Coordinates of N, CA and C in Angstrom, one line a residue:
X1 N 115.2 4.5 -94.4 CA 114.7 5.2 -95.6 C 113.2 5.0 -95.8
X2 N 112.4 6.0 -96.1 CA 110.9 6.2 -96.1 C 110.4 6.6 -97.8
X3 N 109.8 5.3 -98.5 CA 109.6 6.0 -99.8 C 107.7 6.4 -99.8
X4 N 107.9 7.3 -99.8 CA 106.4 8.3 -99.9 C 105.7 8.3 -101.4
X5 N 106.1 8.3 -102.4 CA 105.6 7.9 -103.2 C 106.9 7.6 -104.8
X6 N 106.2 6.0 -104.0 CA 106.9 4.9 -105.4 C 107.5 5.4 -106.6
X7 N 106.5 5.4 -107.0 CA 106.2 5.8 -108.4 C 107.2 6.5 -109.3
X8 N 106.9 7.9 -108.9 CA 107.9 9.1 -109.0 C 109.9 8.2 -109.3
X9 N 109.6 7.5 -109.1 CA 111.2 6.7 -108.8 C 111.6 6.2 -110.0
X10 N 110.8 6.1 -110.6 CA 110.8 5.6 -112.0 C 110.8 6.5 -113.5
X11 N 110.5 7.8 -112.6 CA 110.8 8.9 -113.4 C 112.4 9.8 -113.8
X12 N 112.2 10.2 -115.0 CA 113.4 10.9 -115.2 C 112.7 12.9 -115.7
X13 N 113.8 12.9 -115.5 CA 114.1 14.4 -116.3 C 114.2 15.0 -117.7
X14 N 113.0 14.6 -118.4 CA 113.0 14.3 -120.0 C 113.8 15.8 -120.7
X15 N 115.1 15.4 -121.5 CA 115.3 17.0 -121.7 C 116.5 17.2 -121.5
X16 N 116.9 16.7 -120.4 CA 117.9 17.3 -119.1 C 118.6 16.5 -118.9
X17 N 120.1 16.9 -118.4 CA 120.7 15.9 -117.7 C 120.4 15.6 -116.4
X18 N 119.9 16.3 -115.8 CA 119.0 16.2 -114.4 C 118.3 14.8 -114.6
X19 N 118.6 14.1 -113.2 CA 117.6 13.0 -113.2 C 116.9 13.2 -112.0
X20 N 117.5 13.7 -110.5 CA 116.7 13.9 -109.6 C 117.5 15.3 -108.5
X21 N 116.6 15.6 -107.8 CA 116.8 16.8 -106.7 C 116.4 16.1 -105.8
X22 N 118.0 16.2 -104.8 CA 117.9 15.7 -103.3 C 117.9 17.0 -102.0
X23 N 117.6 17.2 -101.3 CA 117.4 18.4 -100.4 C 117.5 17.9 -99.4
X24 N 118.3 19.1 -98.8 CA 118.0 19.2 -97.2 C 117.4 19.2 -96.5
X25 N 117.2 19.5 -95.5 CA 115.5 19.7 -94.7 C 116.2 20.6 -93.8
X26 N 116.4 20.9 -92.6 CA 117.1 21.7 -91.5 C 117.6 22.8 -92.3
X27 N 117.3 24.0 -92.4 CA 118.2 25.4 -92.7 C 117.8 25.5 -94.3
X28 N 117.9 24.4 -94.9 CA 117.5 24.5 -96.1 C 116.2 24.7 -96.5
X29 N 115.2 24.0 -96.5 CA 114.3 24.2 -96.5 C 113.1 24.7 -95.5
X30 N 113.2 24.1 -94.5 CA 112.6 25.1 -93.4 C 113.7 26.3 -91.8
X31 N 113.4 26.8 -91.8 CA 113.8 28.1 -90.7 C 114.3 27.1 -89.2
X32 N 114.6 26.1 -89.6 CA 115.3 25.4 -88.0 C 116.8 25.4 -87.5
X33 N 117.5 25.7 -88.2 CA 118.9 25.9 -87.5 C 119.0 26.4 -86.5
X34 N 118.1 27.4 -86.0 CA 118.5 28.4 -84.8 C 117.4 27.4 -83.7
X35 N 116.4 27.0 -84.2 CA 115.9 26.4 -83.3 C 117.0 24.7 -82.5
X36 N 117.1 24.1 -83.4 CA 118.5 23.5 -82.7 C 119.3 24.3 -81.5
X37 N 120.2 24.9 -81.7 CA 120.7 25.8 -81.2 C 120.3 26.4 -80.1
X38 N 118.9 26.8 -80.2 CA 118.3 27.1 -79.0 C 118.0 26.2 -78.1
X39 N 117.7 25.2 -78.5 CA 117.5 23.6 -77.3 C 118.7 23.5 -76.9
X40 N 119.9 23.5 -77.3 CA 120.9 23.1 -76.9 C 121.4 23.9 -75.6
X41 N 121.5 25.2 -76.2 CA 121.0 26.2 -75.5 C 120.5 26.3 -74.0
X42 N 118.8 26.2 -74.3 CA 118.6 25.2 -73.1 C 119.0 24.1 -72.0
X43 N 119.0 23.4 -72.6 CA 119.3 22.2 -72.0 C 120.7 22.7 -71.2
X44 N 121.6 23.0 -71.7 CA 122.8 23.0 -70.9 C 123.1 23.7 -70.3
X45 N 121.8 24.7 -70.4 CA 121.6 25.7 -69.0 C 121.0 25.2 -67.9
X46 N 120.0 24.3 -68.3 CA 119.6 23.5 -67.2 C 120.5 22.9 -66.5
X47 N 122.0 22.3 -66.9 CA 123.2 21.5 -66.5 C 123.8 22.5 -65.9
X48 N 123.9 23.6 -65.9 CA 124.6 24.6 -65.2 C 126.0 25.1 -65.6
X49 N 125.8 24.6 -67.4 CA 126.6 25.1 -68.2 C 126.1 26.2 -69.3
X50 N 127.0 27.1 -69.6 CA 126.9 28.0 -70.9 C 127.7 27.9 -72.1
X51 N 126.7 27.8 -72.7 CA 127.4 27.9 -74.1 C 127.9 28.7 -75.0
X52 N 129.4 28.3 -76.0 CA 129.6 29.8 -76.3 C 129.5 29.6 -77.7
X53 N 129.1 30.9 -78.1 CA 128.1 31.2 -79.3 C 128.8 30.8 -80.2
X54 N 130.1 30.7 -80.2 CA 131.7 30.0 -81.7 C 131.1 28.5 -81.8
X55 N 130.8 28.1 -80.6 CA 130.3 26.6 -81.1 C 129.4 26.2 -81.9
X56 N 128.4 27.2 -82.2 CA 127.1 27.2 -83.0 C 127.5 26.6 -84.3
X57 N 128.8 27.0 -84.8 CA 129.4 27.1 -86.3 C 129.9 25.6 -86.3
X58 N 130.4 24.9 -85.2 CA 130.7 23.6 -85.3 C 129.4 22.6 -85.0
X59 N 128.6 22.8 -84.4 CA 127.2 21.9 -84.4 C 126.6 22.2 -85.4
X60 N 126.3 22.9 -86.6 CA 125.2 23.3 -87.2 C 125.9 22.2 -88.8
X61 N 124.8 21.2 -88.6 CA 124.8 20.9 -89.8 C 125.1 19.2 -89.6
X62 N 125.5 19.0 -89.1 CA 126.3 17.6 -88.7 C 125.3 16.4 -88.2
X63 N 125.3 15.5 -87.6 CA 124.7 14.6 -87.5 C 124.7 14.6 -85.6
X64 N 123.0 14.1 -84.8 CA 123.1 14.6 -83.7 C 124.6 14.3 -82.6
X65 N 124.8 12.9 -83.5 CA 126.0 12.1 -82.4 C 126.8 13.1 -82.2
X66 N 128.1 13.3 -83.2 CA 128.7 14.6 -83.3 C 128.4 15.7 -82.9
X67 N 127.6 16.4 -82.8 CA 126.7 17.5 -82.3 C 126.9 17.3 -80.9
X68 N 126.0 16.7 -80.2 CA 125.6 16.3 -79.1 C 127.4 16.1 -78.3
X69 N 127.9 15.0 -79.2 CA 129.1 14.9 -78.3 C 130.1 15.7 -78.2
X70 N 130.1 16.9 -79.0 CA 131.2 17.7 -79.1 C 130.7 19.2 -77.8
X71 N 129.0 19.2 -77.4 CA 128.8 19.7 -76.7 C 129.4 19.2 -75.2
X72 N 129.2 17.9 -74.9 CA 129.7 17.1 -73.8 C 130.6 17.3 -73.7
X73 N 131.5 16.9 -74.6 CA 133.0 17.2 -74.0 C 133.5 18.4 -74.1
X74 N 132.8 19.6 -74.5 CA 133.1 20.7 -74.4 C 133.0 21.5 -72.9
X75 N 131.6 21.2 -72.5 CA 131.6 21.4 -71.3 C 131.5 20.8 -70.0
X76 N 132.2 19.3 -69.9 CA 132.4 18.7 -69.4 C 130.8 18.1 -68.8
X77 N 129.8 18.5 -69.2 CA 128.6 18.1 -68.5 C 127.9 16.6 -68.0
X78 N 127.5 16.3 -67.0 CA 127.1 15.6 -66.4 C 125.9 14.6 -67.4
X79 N 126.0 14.4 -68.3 CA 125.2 13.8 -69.3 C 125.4 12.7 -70.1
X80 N 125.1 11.8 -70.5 CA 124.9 10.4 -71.7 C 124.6 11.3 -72.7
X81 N 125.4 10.7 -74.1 CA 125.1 11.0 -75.0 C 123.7 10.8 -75.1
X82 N 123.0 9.4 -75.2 CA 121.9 9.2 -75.3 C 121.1 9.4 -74.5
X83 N 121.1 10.0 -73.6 CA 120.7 11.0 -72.2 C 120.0 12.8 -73.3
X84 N 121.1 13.1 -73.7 CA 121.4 13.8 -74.2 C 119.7 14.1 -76.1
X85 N 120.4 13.3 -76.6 CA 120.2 13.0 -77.7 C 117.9 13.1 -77.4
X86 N 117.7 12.1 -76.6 CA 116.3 12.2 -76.3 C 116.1 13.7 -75.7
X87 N 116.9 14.8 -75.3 CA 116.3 15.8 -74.8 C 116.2 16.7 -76.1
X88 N 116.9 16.3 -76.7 CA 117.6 17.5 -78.4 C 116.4 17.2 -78.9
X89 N 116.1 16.0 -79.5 CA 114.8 15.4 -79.8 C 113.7 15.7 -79.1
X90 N 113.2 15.5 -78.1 CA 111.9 16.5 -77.0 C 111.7 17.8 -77.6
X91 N 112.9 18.2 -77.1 CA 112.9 19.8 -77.1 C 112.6 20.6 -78.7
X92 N 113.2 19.6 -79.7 CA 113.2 20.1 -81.0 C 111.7 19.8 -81.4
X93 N 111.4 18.4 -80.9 CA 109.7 18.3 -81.3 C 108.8 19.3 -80.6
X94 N 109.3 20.1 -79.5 CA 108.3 21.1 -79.1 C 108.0 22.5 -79.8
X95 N 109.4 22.7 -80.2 CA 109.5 24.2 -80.7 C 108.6 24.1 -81.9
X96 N 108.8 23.0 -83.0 CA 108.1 22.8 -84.3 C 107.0 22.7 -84.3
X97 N 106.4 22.2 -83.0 CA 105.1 22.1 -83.0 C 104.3 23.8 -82.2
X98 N 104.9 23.9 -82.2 CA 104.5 25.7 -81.9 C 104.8 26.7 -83.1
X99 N 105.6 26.5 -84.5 CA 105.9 27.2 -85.1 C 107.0 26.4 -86.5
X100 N 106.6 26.6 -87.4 CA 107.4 26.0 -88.4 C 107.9 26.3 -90.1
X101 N 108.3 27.6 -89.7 CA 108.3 28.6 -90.4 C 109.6 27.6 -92.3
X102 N 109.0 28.1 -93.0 CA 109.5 27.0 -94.2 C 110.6 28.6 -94.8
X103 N 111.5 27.9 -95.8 CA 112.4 28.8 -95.7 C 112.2 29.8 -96.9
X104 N 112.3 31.1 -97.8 CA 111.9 31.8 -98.3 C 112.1 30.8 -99.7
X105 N 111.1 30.8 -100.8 CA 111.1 29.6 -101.7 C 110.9 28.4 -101.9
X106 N 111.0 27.6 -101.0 CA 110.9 26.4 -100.9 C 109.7 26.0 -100.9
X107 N 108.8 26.3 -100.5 CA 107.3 25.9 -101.3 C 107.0 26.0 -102.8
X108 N 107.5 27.4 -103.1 CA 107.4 27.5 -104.8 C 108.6 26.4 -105.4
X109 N 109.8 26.3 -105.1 CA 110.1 25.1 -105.4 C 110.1 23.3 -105.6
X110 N 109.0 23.4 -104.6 CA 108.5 21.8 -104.1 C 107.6 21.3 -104.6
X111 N 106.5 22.8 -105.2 CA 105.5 23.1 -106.0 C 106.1 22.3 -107.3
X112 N 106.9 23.4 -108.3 CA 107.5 23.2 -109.4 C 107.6 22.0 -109.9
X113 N 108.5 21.2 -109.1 CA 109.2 20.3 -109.0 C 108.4 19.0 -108.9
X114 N 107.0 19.3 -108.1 CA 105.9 18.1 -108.4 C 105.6 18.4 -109.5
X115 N 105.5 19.7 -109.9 CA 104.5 19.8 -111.2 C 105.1 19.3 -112.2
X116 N 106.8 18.9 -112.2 CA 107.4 18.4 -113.6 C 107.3 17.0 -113.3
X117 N 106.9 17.0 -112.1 CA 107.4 14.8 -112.0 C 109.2 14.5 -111.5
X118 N 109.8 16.2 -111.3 CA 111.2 15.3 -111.2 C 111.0 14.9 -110.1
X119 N 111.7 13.4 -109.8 CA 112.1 12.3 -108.6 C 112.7 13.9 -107.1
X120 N 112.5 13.5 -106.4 CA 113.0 14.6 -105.4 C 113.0 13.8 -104.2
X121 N 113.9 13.7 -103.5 CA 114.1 12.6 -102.2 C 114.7 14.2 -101.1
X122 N 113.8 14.1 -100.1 CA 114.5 14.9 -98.8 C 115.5 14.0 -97.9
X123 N 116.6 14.4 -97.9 CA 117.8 14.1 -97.3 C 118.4 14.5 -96.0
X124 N 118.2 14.0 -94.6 CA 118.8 14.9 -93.5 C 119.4 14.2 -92.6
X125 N 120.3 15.2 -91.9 CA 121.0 14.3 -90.8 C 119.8 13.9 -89.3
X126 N 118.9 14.9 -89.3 CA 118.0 14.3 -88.7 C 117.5 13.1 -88.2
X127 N 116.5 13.0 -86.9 CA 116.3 11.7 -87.0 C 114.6 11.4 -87.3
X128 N 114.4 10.2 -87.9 CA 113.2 10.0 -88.0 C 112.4 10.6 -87.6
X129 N 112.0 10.4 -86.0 CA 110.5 11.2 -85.8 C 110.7 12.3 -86.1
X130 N 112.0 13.1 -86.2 CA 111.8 14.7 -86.3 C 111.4 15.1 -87.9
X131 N 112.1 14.3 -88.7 CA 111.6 14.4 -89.9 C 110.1 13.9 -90.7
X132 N 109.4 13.3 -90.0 CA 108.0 13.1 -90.0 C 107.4 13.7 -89.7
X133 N 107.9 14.8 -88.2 CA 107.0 15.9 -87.9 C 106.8 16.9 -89.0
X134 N 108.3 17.1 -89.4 CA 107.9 18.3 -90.8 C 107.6 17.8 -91.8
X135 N 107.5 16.7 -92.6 CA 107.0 16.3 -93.4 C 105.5 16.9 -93.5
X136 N 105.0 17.0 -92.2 CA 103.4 17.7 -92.1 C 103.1 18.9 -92.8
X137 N 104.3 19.5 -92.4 CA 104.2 21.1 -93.3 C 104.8 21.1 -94.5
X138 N 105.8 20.2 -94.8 CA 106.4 20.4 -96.1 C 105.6 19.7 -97.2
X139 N 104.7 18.6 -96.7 CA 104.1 18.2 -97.8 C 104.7 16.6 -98.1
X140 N 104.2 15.7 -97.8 CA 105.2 14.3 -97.9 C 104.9 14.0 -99.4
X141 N 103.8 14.5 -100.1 CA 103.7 14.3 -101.4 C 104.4 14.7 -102.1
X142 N 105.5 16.0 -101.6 CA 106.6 16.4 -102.5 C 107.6 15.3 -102.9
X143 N 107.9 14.5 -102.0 CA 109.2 13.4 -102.2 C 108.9 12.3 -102.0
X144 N 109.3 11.6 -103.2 CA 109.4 10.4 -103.5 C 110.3 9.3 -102.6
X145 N 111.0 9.8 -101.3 CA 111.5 9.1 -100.5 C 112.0 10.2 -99.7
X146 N 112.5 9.7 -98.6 CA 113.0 10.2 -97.7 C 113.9 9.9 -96.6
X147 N 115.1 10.2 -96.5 CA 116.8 9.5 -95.8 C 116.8 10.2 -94.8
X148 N 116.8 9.1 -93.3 CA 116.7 9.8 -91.9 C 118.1 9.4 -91.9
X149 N 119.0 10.7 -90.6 CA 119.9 10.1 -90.2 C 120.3 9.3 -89.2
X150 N 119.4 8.6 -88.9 CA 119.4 7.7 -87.9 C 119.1 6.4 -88.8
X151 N 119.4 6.3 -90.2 CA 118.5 4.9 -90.7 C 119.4 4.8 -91.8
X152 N 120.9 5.5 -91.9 CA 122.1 5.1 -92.7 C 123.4 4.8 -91.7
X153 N 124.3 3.9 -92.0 CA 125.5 3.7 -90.8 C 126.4 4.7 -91.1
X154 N 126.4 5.8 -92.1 CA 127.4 6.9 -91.9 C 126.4 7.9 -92.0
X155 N 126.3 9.0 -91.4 CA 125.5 10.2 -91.8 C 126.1 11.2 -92.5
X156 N 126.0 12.7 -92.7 CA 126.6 13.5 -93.2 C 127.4 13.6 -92.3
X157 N 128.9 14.3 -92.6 CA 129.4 14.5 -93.5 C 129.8 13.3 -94.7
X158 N 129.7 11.6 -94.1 CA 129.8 11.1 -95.4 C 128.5 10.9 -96.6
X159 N 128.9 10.3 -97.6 CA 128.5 10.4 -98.8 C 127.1 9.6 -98.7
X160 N 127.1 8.7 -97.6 CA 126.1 7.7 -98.1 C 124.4 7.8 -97.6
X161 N 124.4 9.0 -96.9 CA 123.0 9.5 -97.2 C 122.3 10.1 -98.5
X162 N 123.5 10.3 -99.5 CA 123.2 11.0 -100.7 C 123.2 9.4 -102.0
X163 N 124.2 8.7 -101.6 CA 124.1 7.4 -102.1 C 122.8 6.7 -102.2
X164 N 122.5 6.7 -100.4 CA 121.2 6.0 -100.6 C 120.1 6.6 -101.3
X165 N 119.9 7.7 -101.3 CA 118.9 8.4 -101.7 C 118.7 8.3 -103.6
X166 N 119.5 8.5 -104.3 CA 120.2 8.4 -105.4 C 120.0 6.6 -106.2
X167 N 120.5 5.8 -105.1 CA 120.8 4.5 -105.4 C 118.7 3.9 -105.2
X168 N 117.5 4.8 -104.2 CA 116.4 4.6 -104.2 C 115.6 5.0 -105.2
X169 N 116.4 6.3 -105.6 CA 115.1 6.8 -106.7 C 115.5 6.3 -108.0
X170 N 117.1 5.4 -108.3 CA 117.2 4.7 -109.2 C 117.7 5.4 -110.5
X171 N 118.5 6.8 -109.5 CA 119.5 7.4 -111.0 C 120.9 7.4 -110.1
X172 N 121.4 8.1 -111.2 CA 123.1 9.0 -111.0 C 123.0 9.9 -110.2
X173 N 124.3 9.4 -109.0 CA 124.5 10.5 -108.1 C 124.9 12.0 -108.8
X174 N 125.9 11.5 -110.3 CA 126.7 12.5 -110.5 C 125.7 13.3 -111.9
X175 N 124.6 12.7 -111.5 CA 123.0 13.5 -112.6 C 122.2 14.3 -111.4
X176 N 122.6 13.7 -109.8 CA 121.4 14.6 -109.1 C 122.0 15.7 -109.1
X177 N 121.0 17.0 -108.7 CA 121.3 18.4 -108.0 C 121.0 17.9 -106.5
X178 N 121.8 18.6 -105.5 CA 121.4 18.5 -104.2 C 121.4 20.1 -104.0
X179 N 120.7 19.9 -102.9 CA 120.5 21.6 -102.3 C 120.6 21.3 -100.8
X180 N 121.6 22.2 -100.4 CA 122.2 22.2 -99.2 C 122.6 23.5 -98.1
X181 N 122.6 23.8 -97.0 CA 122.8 25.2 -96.4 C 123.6 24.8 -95.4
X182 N 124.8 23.8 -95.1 CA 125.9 23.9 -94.2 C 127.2 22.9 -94.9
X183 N 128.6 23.4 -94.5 CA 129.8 22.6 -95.1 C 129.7 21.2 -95.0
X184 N 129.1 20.7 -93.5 CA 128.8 19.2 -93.3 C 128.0 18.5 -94.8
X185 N 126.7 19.1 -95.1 CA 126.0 18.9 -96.3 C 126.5 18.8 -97.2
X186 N 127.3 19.7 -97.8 CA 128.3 19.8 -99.3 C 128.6 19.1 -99.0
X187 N 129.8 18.4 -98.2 CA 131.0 17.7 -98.2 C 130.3 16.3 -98.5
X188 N 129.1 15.9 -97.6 CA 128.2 14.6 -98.0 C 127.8 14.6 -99.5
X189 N 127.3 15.4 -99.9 CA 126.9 16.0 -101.3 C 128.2 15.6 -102.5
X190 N 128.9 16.9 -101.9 CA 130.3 16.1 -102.6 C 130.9 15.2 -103.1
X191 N 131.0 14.3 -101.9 CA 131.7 13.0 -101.8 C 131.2 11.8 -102.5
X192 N 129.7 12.3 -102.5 CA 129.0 11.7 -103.6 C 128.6 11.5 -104.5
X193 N 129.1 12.4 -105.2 CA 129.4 12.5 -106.7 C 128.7 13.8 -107.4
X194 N 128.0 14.7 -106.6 CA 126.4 15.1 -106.8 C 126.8 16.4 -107.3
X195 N 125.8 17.1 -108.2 CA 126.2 18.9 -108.6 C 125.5 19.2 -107.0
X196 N 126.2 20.4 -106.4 CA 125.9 21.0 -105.3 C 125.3 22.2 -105.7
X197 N 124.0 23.0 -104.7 CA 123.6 24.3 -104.6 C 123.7 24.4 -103.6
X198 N 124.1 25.5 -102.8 CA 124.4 26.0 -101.2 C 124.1 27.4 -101.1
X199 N 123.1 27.4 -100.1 CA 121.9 28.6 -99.8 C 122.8 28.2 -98.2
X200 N 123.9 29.1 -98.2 CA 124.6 28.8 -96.7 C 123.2 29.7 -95.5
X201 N 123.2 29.0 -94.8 CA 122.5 29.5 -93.3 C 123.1 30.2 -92.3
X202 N 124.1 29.2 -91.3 CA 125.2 30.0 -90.1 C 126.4 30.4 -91.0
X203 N 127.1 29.5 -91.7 CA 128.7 30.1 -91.6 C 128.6 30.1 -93.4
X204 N 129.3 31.0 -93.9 CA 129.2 31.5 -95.3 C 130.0 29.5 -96.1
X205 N 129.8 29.8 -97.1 CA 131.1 28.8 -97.7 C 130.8 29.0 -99.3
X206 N 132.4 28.9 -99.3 CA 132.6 29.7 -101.2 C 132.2 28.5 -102.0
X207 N 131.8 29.2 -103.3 CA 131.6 28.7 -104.4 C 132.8 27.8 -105.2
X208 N 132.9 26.5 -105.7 CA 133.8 25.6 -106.0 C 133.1 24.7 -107.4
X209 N 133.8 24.1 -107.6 CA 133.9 23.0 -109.1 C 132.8 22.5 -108.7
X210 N 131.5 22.2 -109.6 CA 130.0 21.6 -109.0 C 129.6 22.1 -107.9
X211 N 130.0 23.3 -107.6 CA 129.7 23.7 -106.4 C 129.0 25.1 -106.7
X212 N 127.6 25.7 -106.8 CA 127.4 26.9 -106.6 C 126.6 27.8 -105.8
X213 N 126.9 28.7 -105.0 CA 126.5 29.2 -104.1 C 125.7 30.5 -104.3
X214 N 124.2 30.2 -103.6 CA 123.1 31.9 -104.1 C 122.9 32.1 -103.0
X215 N 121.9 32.9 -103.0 CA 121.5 34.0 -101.3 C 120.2 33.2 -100.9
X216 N 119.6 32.7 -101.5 CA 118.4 32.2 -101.3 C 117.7 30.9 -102.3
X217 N 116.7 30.5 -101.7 CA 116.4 29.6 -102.6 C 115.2 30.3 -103.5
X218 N 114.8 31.3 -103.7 CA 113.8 32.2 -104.7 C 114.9 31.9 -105.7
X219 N 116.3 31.9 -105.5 CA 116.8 31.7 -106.8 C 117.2 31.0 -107.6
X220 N 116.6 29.8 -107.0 CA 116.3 28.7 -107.8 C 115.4 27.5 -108.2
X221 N 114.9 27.0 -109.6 CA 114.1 27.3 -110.2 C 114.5 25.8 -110.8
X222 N 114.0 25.2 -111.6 CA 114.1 23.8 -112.3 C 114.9 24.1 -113.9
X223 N 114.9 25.2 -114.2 CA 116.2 26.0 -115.3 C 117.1 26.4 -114.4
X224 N 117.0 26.6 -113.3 CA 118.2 27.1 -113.0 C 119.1 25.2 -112.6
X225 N 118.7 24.6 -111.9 CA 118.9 23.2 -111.9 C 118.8 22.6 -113.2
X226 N 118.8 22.4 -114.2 CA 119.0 22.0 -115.2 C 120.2 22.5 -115.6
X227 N 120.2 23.9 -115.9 CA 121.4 24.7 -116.6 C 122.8 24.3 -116.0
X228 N 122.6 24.0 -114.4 CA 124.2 23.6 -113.7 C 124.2 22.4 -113.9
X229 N 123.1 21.2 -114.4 CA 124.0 20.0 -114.7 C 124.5 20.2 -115.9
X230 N 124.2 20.8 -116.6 CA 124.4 20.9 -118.5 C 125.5 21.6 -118.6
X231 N 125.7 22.2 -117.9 CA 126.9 23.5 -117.7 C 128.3 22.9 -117.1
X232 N 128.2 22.4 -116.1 CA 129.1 21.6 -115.1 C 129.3 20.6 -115.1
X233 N 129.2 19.8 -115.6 CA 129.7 18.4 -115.7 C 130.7 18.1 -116.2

């Protein structure tokens, strides 16, 4: 865990039951899910394997171990996980650095959201370096910390990337909003106690109890996050 700026941590949501917004990074806020997908893609073409497009829906969102290993044993390929894992990483560091397209809103969001002071920690199954590359474009000033998935012992789908994050900026899990775009995320989100927003990316997922689902993130706003803790709890 990477705290970027302190301070912010000691802040609340004057007003609101809101105390902090935790976010995704991959699909959520920036245009990367297909780029995953596409290295993998790669790569296992280079192996002399193809991949079939139904798998996309089970790798997207999850943490690389899982990912990576479910491609292995899928297609029997000649690879180490950790073999593996450094090419996913290479390849993902190359594409971002040629292009890093942020997702429709999420600037005017990241904006807002400094502008009130609420605590805001980026949350991902990612790993370190890949999440310090986009920190460049997203702005590390936006968040007050930041949870690699390489730097908690359970990643998404369990709870404790959202824990840690929560337990750093020094509120209630079950006061944050999280913003999320795959079932792996909710279910992490979920589990830990948190109101959920889900801007789904590859595979659709319905709307549930603290759980609400929009088309994009333009449609959501620091009232509109307020309104679902005050509403739903």
């Amino acid at each position: 865990m990477t705290t970027t700026v302190p301070a912010l941590g000691t802040r609340t949501a004057e007003g609101s039951a809101l105390q902090a917004v935790l976010l995704d990074m991959d699909g959520t806020l920036v245009d990367t899910e297909g780029f995953w997908w596409d290295v993998e893609v790669e790569i296992f073409a280079g192996l002399g394997h193809t991949l079939d497009d139904s798998w996309r829906h089970v790798v997207v969102g999850g943490p690389m171990s899982r990912s990576a290993g479910f491609l292995i044993e899928a297609t029997g390929a000649d690879i180490t996980l950790a073999e593996l894992t450094l090419l996913l990483n290479q390849g993902f560091e190359e594409r971002i650095g040629r292009a890093l397209p942020l997702m429709p809103g999420a600037a005017r969001l990241l904006a807002e959201l400094a502008a009130h002071e609420i605590p805001t920690a980026l949350v991902s199954a990612s790993h370190r370096r890949i999440i310090d590359r986009v920190l460049t474009s997203l702005g590390p000033q936006h968040f007050a910390l930041t949870v690699a998935g390489d730097e908690v012992p359970r990643t998404k789908p369990h709870p404790d990337p959202y824990l840690t994050a929560a337990a750093g900026l020094g509120v209630d899990p079950a006061r944050c909003a999280v913003v999320e775009d795959t079932a792996t995320g909710v279910a992490a989100a979920e589990a830990a106690g948190c109101q959920v927003v889900v801007v789904p990316s590859v595979s659709s997922i319905a709307p549930a109890h603290r759980r609400t689902v929009v088309g994009s993130l333009e449609e959501v706003d620091l009232a509109f996050l307020r309104g679902l803790m005050t509403e739903k709890r």
